[in-house]
Amino acid sequence: MDFGNVLKTPINIGELMNGGTEFQIDTEFNENEGDEYFLDDDYGSADEDEEKYKQLQSPWERTFDELRQEMERIDEHIYKRIMKAGVGEPIPNNTRVVIEYNAFFEQESKPFDSTTLRDKPQRFVVGKNNVLLGIEEAVRTMRVSEEAQFVIAYQLLYGEIGCPPRIKPKADVLFVIRLISATPDSDGEALSKLNETERRSYGMVKDKVTEIRQYARDCFKRNLISNAIVKYLEAVNTLQMCQLKDEAEQQEQQQLLIALHTSLAVCYNRRDKPKDACRMVNELRRLCDVNKNAKVLYQEGKALMNLGEYDRSRKCLLRAQQLEPNDEIVQQALKQLNDRSVKHQQEEKKIWERAFSMAANKKKQVSKEEAMLMENMKQTMQLFVEDEGSSTLPLPDGLSEKELSIMEQLANELQLKLNVHVDNNKKHYKLQK
């Protein structure tokens, strides 16, 4: 169920009830998750109790007063009962959290509000007044992976008036909340705040790069890919300008650059910029052995597939599969590559059959045959030149010397290269931009 766009800033309930308020819509917001295979971050793991949690029946049928007797009193407005313990520490201010919840009115079996029904978790930064105060105060008491029940008084929710007809006046609510993840809220301007002296110090820069990476990851998760690219590039450029004191700092800088370039390859592939993704992989070759890195090989294979370099793409993906034989994402990419390759071969066959169809008619005069052949070849090659997504065009096997001669002549006119490679004593030709 789609509930439309997201507010850039929260609505002030007080202003809304006393004459109105102003708000802005974040039209770029998208809840699509980043692909966990590509990035090193843990955005939450599968939970064996997830289906149990997602039940839409109230866990309490009697009065809230009776339920409070079985709960821990947090303060005068919030009571809590932990159903599944979490890990780590309670949530501080300036933490970006992801939660799922179902909300029930007293003695009502169905939720009036539910992230399960929306099929979208709730995301907000603690301490920024992005959600109802009662929810924020409840989450502050939680730990990652914890599931808990809260009875929250109306004073911290919808107030004395409520929001008729959906929210009753003075409505206390039972919230069943699961805290999926919690990460520090990052400063996207952390590097720009450094002065020139600080920018030359690796010790100063590396901590700010950590903040920038977190900010870029948040952008990626919200599908603000361009913003993520800008920040990753900023981190790369700043790191490369640092003065390193010793070998330990050099090795640490190298690992950071590997992570940043890998993330950039991910972002460029997501933005359908395969040439830039390949450029990031080439940068990674200077920093590490990419043949031992399944993530990088996957990104290169994906980019090459989108460039029509199917043979090279297959080599990358098969090597990634060797390193990660159980990874379903690599397996899916290989299947996609096979489907695209078969379709490409079928379309290519049709094009070249049309291009050389007149060669079968031996009764036509040679000059006319050559002219028609050249025109068909030229049209096909012109389409290839204009196709920005392709860098190579394999030629069909079995070309005659005359056809190869015409092909080479046209290639020179269109500033293309006619390359040949031998496989099992058989020549294969392709055009390359």
PDB file of N, CA and C in Angstrom, residues 352-361 373 376:
ATOM      1  N   TRP A 352      22.418  -9.399 -39.642  1.00  0.00           N
ATOM      2  CA  TRP A 352      23.419  -9.776 -40.639  1.00  0.00           C
ATOM      3  C   TRP A 352      22.824 -10.622 -41.760  1.00  0.00           C
ATOM      4  N   GLU A 353      21.777 -11.366 -41.467  1.00  0.00           N
ATOM      5  CA  GLU A 353      21.101 -12.094 -42.544  1.00  0.00           C
ATOM      6  C   GLU A 353      20.524 -11.119 -43.558  1.00  0.00           C
ATOM      7  N   ARG A 354      19.961 -10.023 -43.047  1.00  0.00           N
ATOM      8  CA  ARG A 354      19.447  -8.992 -43.960  1.00  0.00           C
ATOM      9  C   ARG A 354      20.588  -8.324 -44.721  1.00  0.00           C
ATOM     10  N   ALA A 355      21.703  -8.105 -43.987  1.00  0.00           N
ATOM     11  CA  ALA A 355      22.832  -7.410 -44.611  1.00  0.00           C
ATOM     12  C   ALA A 355      23.446  -8.203 -45.755  1.00  0.00           C
ATOM     13  N   PHE A 356      23.456  -9.539 -45.619  1.00  0.00           N
ATOM     14  CA  PHE A 356      24.114 -10.374 -46.628  1.00  0.00           C
ATOM     15  C   PHE A 356      23.141 -11.190 -47.476  1.00  0.00           C
ATOM     16  N   SER A 357      21.860 -10.828 -47.400  1.00  0.00           N
ATOM     17  CA  SER A 357      20.859 -11.630 -48.109  1.00  0.00           C
ATOM     18  C   SER A 357      21.087 -11.629 -49.629  1.00  0.00           C
ATOM     19  N   MET A 358      21.558 -10.537 -50.165  1.00  0.00           N
ATOM     20  CA  MET A 358      21.758 -10.464 -51.607  1.00  0.00           C
ATOM     21  C   MET A 358      22.941 -11.295 -52.077  1.00  0.00           C
ATOM     22  N   ALA A 359      23.820 -11.717 -51.173  1.00  0.00           N
ATOM     23  CA  ALA A 359      24.993 -12.498 -51.589  1.00  0.00           C
ATOM     24  C   ALA A 359      24.586 -13.858 -52.127  1.00  0.00           C
ATOM     25  N   ALA A 360      23.395 -14.346 -51.722  1.00  0.00           N
ATOM     26  CA  ALA A 360      22.950 -15.664 -52.175  1.00  0.00           C
ATOM     27  C   ALA A 360      22.465 -15.648 -53.618  1.00  0.00           C
ATOM     28  N   ASN A 361      22.167 -14.460 -54.113  1.00  0.00           N
ATOM     29  CA  ASN A 361      21.662 -14.360 -55.496  1.00  0.00           C
ATOM     30  C   ASN A 361      22.850 -14.230 -56.452  1.00  0.00           C
ATOM     31  N   LEU A 373      25.437  -4.710 -51.034  1.00  0.00           N
ATOM     32  CA  LEU A 373      26.076  -5.263 -49.849  1.00  0.00           C
ATOM     33  C   LEU A 373      26.698  -4.175 -49.000  1.00  0.00           C
ATOM     34  N   ASN A 376      23.982  -2.083 -47.149  1.00  0.00           N
ATOM     35  CA  ASN A 376      23.411  -2.786 -45.996  1.00  0.00           C
ATOM     36  C   ASN A 376      24.400  -2.839 -44.834  1.00  0.00           C
TER      37      ASN A 376
END
